[in-house]
Amino acid sequence: MAAATSALCSNPAVRKEWRELTDTEKAEYLRAAVCLRELPKAKYAEIDAVTTRMDDLVYTHYALNTEIHFVATFLPWHRWYVKLHEDLLRTECGFNGTQPYWDWSIEADAKDMPNSPLFDPVTGFGGNGKSTGSNEPGFQRCVVDGPFANTNLTLGMGWPNLNDPGDRLHCFTRAFNGGEGNDENGDLIIGDMQSSAYNSKVMNTIYGFEKFSEMANMLEGLPHAQIHSIIFGDMGPATSPNEPLFFLHHGNVDRAWAKWQGRNATRLADYSGFQDRNKVIAASINDAMPILELDDTEPIVRDYMDIQGGPLCYTYSSM
Ligand SMILES: [Cu+2]
């Protein structure tokens, strides 16, 4: 324990749950998140579908899909990515707060995901997509309220082409569902949006694992994946950072890992699994993580194991 705590940063930033923010703090985060979607791209000069600063992040996540999901690096890679996004909000959009997270187990325990305050049109991210009456592909179902419904914020990649290389302009959209298909009118069945996949019972099972690989597999495969699936629309495909809630969702996934780690020296160094989905190349804590053009130097897993060591200095309001 001594070795792990000796390098602790002295004044960690506190990432709060969205509901803990004041209305002013919420508005400031939403402002900065919109700002990043309005700035021009700084990377990927040769890729036409990438036009905004946010697209730089979306394209990176999309193009690396199979290298960063269902492989060992899932958790450290997304820890790095959420931090990079938070840094860009600060350096390029004047954000003066801290990355918030979304503890969706609160909605799950209440079986009330469709009415989450995060979908509030004024103090949140807007709600479910709605039919627009348009015949134009990509514009038939759109989020129509909240700060991201602005038509100036049309998106260049992803929906409705899902996992095809995307260059089709579309509106920001969500398609809430319970994973049960459509009703007799053709509308998606919402139900309780599969709350049993991400409630506190599931999280306690995850916290109970002894090994990193077991904990990480269930965290990624169950609550993490289901949140993407039940919100759907832009949250569904590999271009999911198009959905602004992506960063609050992954803040919570990161919090779950950090909570599991505690300040336990063994767990802060526990990293295992495979670099590839075929499970051929064993993962090492000294692996460099792929980032394409998004940043100048490839981050090393070792530096992203501890949220209060190395390049990181933050904590969560509830651990
Ligand atoms: Cu991801």
GROMACS .gro file of C-alpha atoms and ligand atoms in nm:
model
  320
    1MET     CA    1   0.000   0.000   0.000
    2ALA     CA    2   0.281   0.246   0.085
    3ALA     CA    3   0.434   0.224  -0.261
    4ALA     CA    4   0.106   0.299  -0.431
    5THR     CA    5   0.013   0.592  -0.213
    6SER     CA    6   0.352   0.764  -0.198
    7ALA     CA    7   0.308   0.925  -0.541
    8LEU     CA    8  -0.045   1.049  -0.473
    9CYS     CA    9  -0.124   1.383  -0.628
   10SER     CA   10  -0.191   1.643  -0.363
   11ASN     CA   11  -0.513   1.810  -0.473
   12PRO     CA   12  -0.726   1.583  -0.694
   13ALA     CA   13  -1.013   1.735  -0.892
   14VAL     CA   14  -1.346   1.588  -0.784
   15ARG     CA   15  -1.567   1.446  -1.057
   16LYS     CA   16  -1.929   1.474  -0.940
   17GLU     CA   17  -2.243   1.288  -1.034
   18TRP     CA   18  -2.456   1.501  -1.271
   19ARG     CA   19  -2.729   1.545  -1.007
   20GLU     CA   20  -2.475   1.691  -0.764
   21LEU     CA   21  -2.396   1.984  -0.993
   22THR     CA   22  -2.569   2.319  -0.944
   23ASP     CA   23  -2.777   2.444  -1.236
   24THR     CA   24  -2.497   2.690  -1.311
   25GLU     CA   25  -2.241   2.409  -1.320
   26LYS     CA   26  -2.467   2.202  -1.545
   27ALA     CA   27  -2.512   2.493  -1.783
   28GLU     CA   28  -2.135   2.549  -1.794
   29TYR     CA   29  -2.066   2.186  -1.883
   30LEU     CA   30  -2.336   2.186  -2.153
   31ARG     CA   31  -2.200   2.510  -2.298
   32ALA     CA   32  -1.849   2.368  -2.323
   33ALA     CA   33  -1.972   2.038  -2.469
   34VAL     CA   34  -2.160   2.227  -2.742
   35CYS     CA   35  -1.854   2.446  -2.802
   36LEU     CA   36  -1.635   2.144  -2.885
   37ARG     CA   37  -1.891   2.045  -3.149
   38GLU     CA   38  -1.875   2.389  -3.309
   39LEU     CA   39  -1.497   2.420  -3.335
   40PRO     CA   40  -1.328   2.307  -3.659
   41LYS     CA   41  -1.124   1.988  -3.666
   42ALA     CA   42  -0.752   1.998  -3.587
   43LYS     CA   43  -0.663   1.645  -3.705
   44TYR     CA   44  -0.736   1.401  -3.990
   45ALA     CA   45  -0.688   1.656  -4.271
   46GLU     CA   46  -0.734   1.380  -4.531
   47ILE     CA   47  -1.070   1.253  -4.401
   48ASP     CA   48  -1.362   1.456  -4.535
   49ALA     CA   49  -1.623   1.318  -4.293
   50VAL     CA   50  -1.423   1.471  -4.005
   51THR     CA   51  -1.517   1.840  -3.986
   52THR     CA   52  -1.550   1.944  -3.618
   53ARG     CA   53  -1.318   1.917  -3.318
   54MET     CA   54  -1.559   1.662  -3.176
   55ASP     CA   55  -1.527   1.462  -3.500
   56ASP     CA   56  -1.154   1.427  -3.423
   57LEU     CA   57  -1.257   1.231  -3.113
   58VAL     CA   58  -1.545   1.046  -3.278
   59TYR     CA   59  -1.336   0.928  -3.573
   60THR     CA   60  -1.055   0.805  -3.349
   61HIS     CA   61  -1.295   0.598  -3.139
   62TYR     CA   62  -1.472   0.466  -3.449
   63ALA     CA   63  -1.157   0.373  -3.643
   64LEU     CA   64  -0.998   0.200  -3.342
   65ASN     CA   65  -1.318   0.013  -3.251
   66THR     CA   66  -1.186  -0.344  -3.248
   67GLU     CA   67  -0.857  -0.243  -3.084
   68ILE     CA   68  -1.017  -0.075  -2.781
   69HIS     CA   69  -1.332  -0.278  -2.709
   70PHE     CA   70  -1.351  -0.633  -2.576
   71VAL     CA   71  -0.975  -0.629  -2.530
   72ALA     CA   72  -0.767  -0.561  -2.218
   73THR     CA   73  -0.711  -0.196  -2.296
   74PHE     CA   74  -1.083  -0.105  -2.285
   75LEU     CA   75  -1.068   0.053  -1.939
   76PRO     CA   76  -0.733   0.238  -1.953
   77TRP     CA   77  -0.798   0.354  -2.310
   78HIS     CA   78  -1.135   0.509  -2.217
   79ARG     CA   79  -0.982   0.656  -1.901
   80TRP     CA   80  -0.729   0.833  -2.122
   81TYR     CA   81  -0.998   0.934  -2.373
   82VAL     CA   82  -1.239   1.085  -2.119
   83LYS     CA   83  -0.948   1.280  -1.968
   84LEU     CA   84  -0.843   1.407  -2.311
   85HIS     CA   85  -1.199   1.523  -2.374
   86GLU     CA   86  -1.208   1.698  -2.035
   87ASP     CA   87  -0.875   1.867  -2.113
   88LEU     CA   88  -1.005   1.988  -2.451
   89LEU     CA   89  -1.314   2.135  -2.285
   90ARG     CA   90  -1.076   2.336  -2.065
   91THR     CA   91  -0.809   2.437  -2.313
   92GLU     CA   92  -1.026   2.500  -2.619
   93CYS     CA   93  -1.365   2.593  -2.473
   94GLY     CA   94  -1.276   2.770  -2.148
   95PHE     CA   95  -1.447   2.510  -1.930
   96ASN     CA   96  -1.383   2.579  -1.562
   97GLY     CA   97  -1.542   2.268  -1.409
   98THR     CA   98  -1.463   1.898  -1.381
   99GLN     CA   99  -1.590   1.610  -1.596
  100PRO     CA  100  -1.920   1.491  -1.443
  101TYR     CA  101  -2.031   1.128  -1.438
  102TRP     CA  102  -2.370   0.959  -1.466
  103ASP     CA  103  -2.449   0.693  -1.207
  104TRP     CA  104  -2.718   0.512  -1.406
  105SER     CA  105  -2.765   0.257  -1.128
  106ILE     CA  106  -2.980   0.527  -0.963
  107GLU     CA  107  -3.228   0.514  -1.253
  108ALA     CA  108  -3.198   0.136  -1.270
  109ASP     CA  109  -3.279   0.083  -0.901
  110ALA     CA  110  -3.585   0.307  -0.944
  111LYS     CA  111  -3.670   0.127  -1.272
  112ASP     CA  112  -3.722   0.471  -1.420
  113MET     CA  113  -3.458   0.528  -1.686
  114PRO     CA  114  -3.697   0.696  -1.937
  115ASN     CA  115  -3.756   0.979  -1.687
  116SER     CA  116  -3.392   1.036  -1.594
  117PRO     CA  117  -3.315   1.402  -1.513
  118LEU     CA  118  -3.021   1.370  -1.752
  119PHE     CA  119  -3.275   1.380  -2.035
  120ASP     CA  120  -3.419   1.710  -1.912
  121PRO     CA  121  -3.456   1.960  -2.200
  122VAL     CA  122  -3.334   2.253  -1.989
  123THR     CA  123  -3.097   2.125  -1.720
  124GLY     CA  124  -2.988   1.811  -1.909
  125PHE     CA  125  -2.900   1.667  -2.247
  126GLY     CA  126  -3.247   1.656  -2.406
  127GLY     CA  127  -3.462   1.348  -2.445
  128ASN     CA  128  -3.551   1.061  -2.672
  129GLY     CA  129  -3.551   1.112  -3.050
  130LYS     CA  130  -3.880   1.183  -3.223
  131SER     CA  131  -4.011   1.124  -3.572
  132THR     CA  132  -3.969   1.440  -3.775
  133GLY     CA  133  -4.186   1.356  -4.076
  134SER     CA  134  -3.880   1.405  -4.297
  135ASN     CA  135  -3.803   1.153  -4.573
  136GLU     CA  136  -3.436   1.244  -4.580
  137PRO     CA  137  -3.214   0.956  -4.461
  138GLY     CA  138  -3.054   1.047  -4.131
  139PHE     CA  139  -3.315   1.313  -4.053
  140GLN     CA  140  -3.622   1.097  -3.993
  141ARG     CA  141  -3.572   1.063  -3.619
  142CYS     CA  142  -3.401   1.341  -3.423
  143VAL     CA  143  -3.349   1.463  -3.068
  144VAL     CA  144  -3.568   1.774  -3.078
  145ASP     CA  145  -3.500   1.934  -2.739
  146GLY     CA  146  -3.202   2.029  -2.525
  147PRO     CA  147  -2.875   2.200  -2.622
  148PHE     CA  148  -2.767   1.939  -2.881
  149ALA     CA  149  -3.085   1.954  -3.094
  150ASN     CA  150  -2.954   2.263  -3.272
  151THR     CA  151  -2.947   2.202  -3.648
  152ASN     CA  152  -2.602   2.363  -3.660
  153LEU     CA  153  -2.482   2.055  -3.475
  154THR     CA  154  -2.559   1.797  -3.746
  155LEU     CA  155  -2.320   1.505  -3.735
  156GLY     CA  156  -2.096   1.377  -4.011
  157MET     CA  157  -2.034   1.015  -3.916
  158GLY     CA  158  -2.232   0.715  -3.796
  159TRP     CA  159  -2.610   0.690  -3.777
  160PRO     CA  160  -2.797   0.569  -3.977
  161ASN     CA  161  -2.518   0.372  -4.142
  162LEU     CA  162  -2.421   0.214  -3.812
  163ASN     CA  163  -2.089   0.045  -3.858
  164ASP     CA  164  -2.020   0.134  -4.220
  165PRO     CA  165  -1.749   0.391  -4.281
  166GLY     CA  166  -1.959   0.697  -4.229
  167ASP     CA  167  -1.975   1.016  -4.428
  168ARG     CA  168  -2.348   1.080  -4.415
  169LEU     CA  169  -2.477   1.394  -4.254
  170HIS     CA  170  -2.748   1.326  -3.994
  171CYS     CA  171  -2.925   1.485  -3.701
  172PHE     CA  172  -2.830   1.391  -3.346
  173THR     CA  173  -3.066   1.111  -3.247
  174ARG     CA  174  -3.166   0.867  -2.975
  175ALA     CA  175  -3.393   0.562  -2.996
  176PHE     CA  176  -3.476   0.450  -2.642
  177ASN     CA  177  -3.558   0.081  -2.629
  178GLY     CA  178  -3.589  -0.213  -2.394
  179GLY     CA  179  -3.423  -0.455  -2.630
  180GLU     CA  180  -3.758  -0.617  -2.702
  181GLY     CA  181  -3.818  -0.500  -3.057
  182ASN     CA  182  -4.124  -0.314  -3.182
  183ASP     CA  183  -4.491  -0.314  -3.081
  184GLU     CA  184  -4.787  -0.360  -3.318
  185ASN     CA  185  -4.765   0.005  -3.425
  186GLY     CA  186  -4.399  -0.033  -3.515
  187ASP     CA  187  -4.283   0.171  -3.215
  188LEU     CA  188  -3.987   0.052  -3.012
  189ILE     CA  189  -4.085  -0.114  -2.686
  190ILE     CA  190  -3.920   0.089  -2.411
  191GLY     CA  191  -4.028  -0.089  -2.092
  192ASP     CA  192  -3.784  -0.033  -1.806
  193MET     CA  193  -3.493  -0.015  -2.053
  194GLN     CA  194  -3.330  -0.332  -1.917
  195SER     CA  195  -3.259  -0.178  -1.579
  196SER     CA  196  -3.162  -0.518  -1.435
  197ALA     CA  197  -2.845  -0.500  -1.650
  198TYR     CA  198  -2.707  -0.190  -1.475
  199ASN     CA  199  -2.861  -0.172  -1.128
  200SER     CA  200  -2.667  -0.171  -0.801
  201LYS     CA  201  -2.701  -0.548  -0.770
  202VAL     CA  202  -2.504  -0.591  -1.094
  203MET     CA  203  -2.248  -0.335  -0.980
  204ASN     CA  204  -2.198  -0.516  -0.650
  205THR     CA  205  -2.133  -0.838  -0.838
  206ILE     CA  206  -1.870  -0.653  -1.043
  207TYR     CA  207  -1.707  -0.507  -0.730
  208GLY     CA  208  -1.690  -0.858  -0.586
  209PHE     CA  209  -1.448  -0.999  -0.844
  210GLU     CA  210  -1.089  -1.054  -0.739
  211LYS     CA  211  -0.920  -1.035  -1.079
  212PHE     CA  212  -0.900  -0.736  -1.314
  213SER     CA  213  -0.991  -0.939  -1.622
  214GLU     CA  214  -1.308  -1.079  -1.462
  215MET     CA  215  -1.417  -0.741  -1.328
  216ALA     CA  216  -1.342  -0.566  -1.659
  217ASN     CA  217  -1.520  -0.826  -1.873
  218MET     CA  218  -1.846  -0.798  -1.685
  219LEU     CA  219  -1.828  -0.419  -1.650
  220GLU     CA  220  -1.778  -0.378  -2.024
  221GLY     CA  221  -2.007  -0.656  -2.139
  222LEU     CA  222  -2.310  -0.590  -1.920
  223PRO     CA  223  -2.379  -0.242  -1.778
  224HIS     CA  224  -2.146  -0.056  -2.016
  225ALA     CA  225  -2.279  -0.225  -2.330
  226GLN     CA  226  -2.644  -0.210  -2.224
  227ILE     CA  227  -2.637   0.165  -2.167
  228HIS     CA  228  -2.515   0.207  -2.526
  229SER     CA  229  -2.786  -0.030  -2.653
  230ILE     CA  230  -3.090   0.103  -2.467
  231ILE     CA  231  -3.027   0.469  -2.553
  232PHE     CA  232  -2.925   0.373  -2.908
  233GLY     CA  233  -2.941   0.616  -3.199
  234ASP     CA  234  -2.602   0.786  -3.193
  235MET     CA  235  -2.513   0.602  -2.871
  236GLY     CA  236  -2.531   0.265  -3.050
  237PRO     CA  237  -2.252   0.233  -3.310
  238ALA     CA  238  -1.875   0.281  -3.281
  239THR     CA  239  -1.929   0.652  -3.346
  240SER     CA  240  -2.098   0.675  -3.003
  241PRO     CA  241  -1.896   0.976  -2.880
  242ASN     CA  242  -2.141   1.165  -3.105
  243GLU     CA  243  -2.376   1.123  -2.807
  244PRO     CA  244  -2.272   1.380  -2.543
  245LEU     CA  245  -2.379   1.141  -2.266
  246PHE     CA  246  -2.096   0.910  -2.380
  247PHE     CA  247  -1.850   1.103  -2.163
  248LEU     CA  248  -2.069   1.090  -1.851
  249HIS     CA  249  -2.138   0.723  -1.912
  250HIS     CA  250  -1.770   0.645  -1.947
  251GLY     CA  251  -1.699   0.864  -1.645
  252ASN     CA  252  -1.914   0.621  -1.449
  253VAL     CA  253  -1.748   0.315  -1.603
  254ASP     CA  254  -1.415   0.467  -1.504
  255ARG     CA  255  -1.546   0.534  -1.154
  256ALA     CA  256  -1.648   0.168  -1.122
  257TRP     CA  257  -1.293   0.060  -1.210
  258ALA     CA  258  -1.142   0.314  -0.970
  259LYS     CA  259  -1.382   0.207  -0.695
  260TRP     CA  260  -1.288  -0.157  -0.750
  261GLN     CA  261  -0.919  -0.060  -0.736
  262GLY     CA  262  -0.957   0.141  -0.418
  263ARG     CA  263  -0.617   0.246  -0.289
  264ASN     CA  264  -0.510  -0.119  -0.304
  265ALA     CA  265  -0.156  -0.152  -0.442
  266THR     CA  266  -0.222  -0.495  -0.591
  267ARG     CA  267  -0.530  -0.380  -0.777
  268LEU     CA  268  -0.368  -0.057  -0.892
  269ALA     CA  269  -0.115  -0.279  -1.073
  270ASP     CA  270  -0.356  -0.555  -1.178
  271TYR     CA  271  -0.386  -0.557  -1.557
  272SER     CA  272  -0.434  -0.869  -1.767
  273GLY     CA  273  -0.610  -1.009  -2.072
  274PHE     CA  274  -0.527  -0.980  -2.441
  275GLN     CA  275  -0.435  -0.702  -2.682
  276ASP     CA  276  -0.649  -0.855  -2.955
  277ARG     CA  277  -0.995  -1.008  -2.980
  278ASN     CA  278  -0.853  -1.336  -3.105
  279LYS     CA  279  -0.674  -1.366  -2.771
  280VAL     CA  280  -0.332  -1.425  -2.926
  281ILE     CA  281  -0.118  -1.144  -2.784
  282ALA     CA  282  -0.110  -1.119  -2.405
  283ALA     CA  283  -0.159  -0.769  -2.271
  284SER     CA  284   0.108  -0.600  -2.060
  285ILE     CA  285   0.092  -0.299  -1.832
  286ASN     CA  286   0.377  -0.159  -2.046
  287ASP     CA  287   0.169  -0.164  -2.366
  288ALA     CA  288   0.130   0.159  -2.561
  289MET     CA  289  -0.232   0.237  -2.649
  290PRO     CA  290  -0.330   0.321  -3.008
  291ILE     CA  291  -0.461   0.675  -3.064
  292LEU     CA  292  -0.410   0.744  -3.438
  293GLU     CA  293  -0.372   1.120  -3.483
  294LEU     CA  294  -0.568   1.227  -3.177
  295ASP     CA  295  -0.268   1.314  -2.960
  296ASP     CA  296   0.108   1.346  -3.002
  297THR     CA  297   0.234   1.050  -2.798
  298GLU     CA  298   0.079   0.711  -2.739
  299PRO     CA  299  -0.018   0.673  -2.374
  300ILE     CA  300   0.122   0.376  -2.181
  301VAL     CA  301  -0.125   0.161  -1.986
  302ARG     CA  302   0.093   0.183  -1.674
  303ASP     CA  303   0.038   0.560  -1.655
  304TYR     CA  304  -0.341   0.520  -1.661
  305MET     CA  305  -0.380   0.265  -1.384
  306ASP     CA  306  -0.412   0.514  -1.100
  307ILE     CA  307  -0.641   0.819  -1.118
  308GLN     CA  308  -0.423   0.986  -0.857
  309GLY     CA  309  -0.081   0.914  -1.001
  310GLY     CA  310   0.128   0.988  -1.310
  311PRO     CA  311  -0.055   1.221  -1.551
  312LEU     CA  312  -0.387   1.183  -1.364
  313CYS     CA  313  -0.505   1.370  -1.057
  314TYR     CA  314  -0.874   1.330  -0.991
  315THR     CA  315  -1.118   1.140  -0.779
  316TYR     CA  316  -1.494   1.076  -0.774
  317SER     CA  317  -1.744   1.225  -0.533
  318SER     CA  318  -1.862   0.876  -0.441
  319MET     CA  319  -1.621   0.584  -0.435
  320CU      CU  320  -1.569   0.302  -2.654
   0.00000   0.00000   0.00000
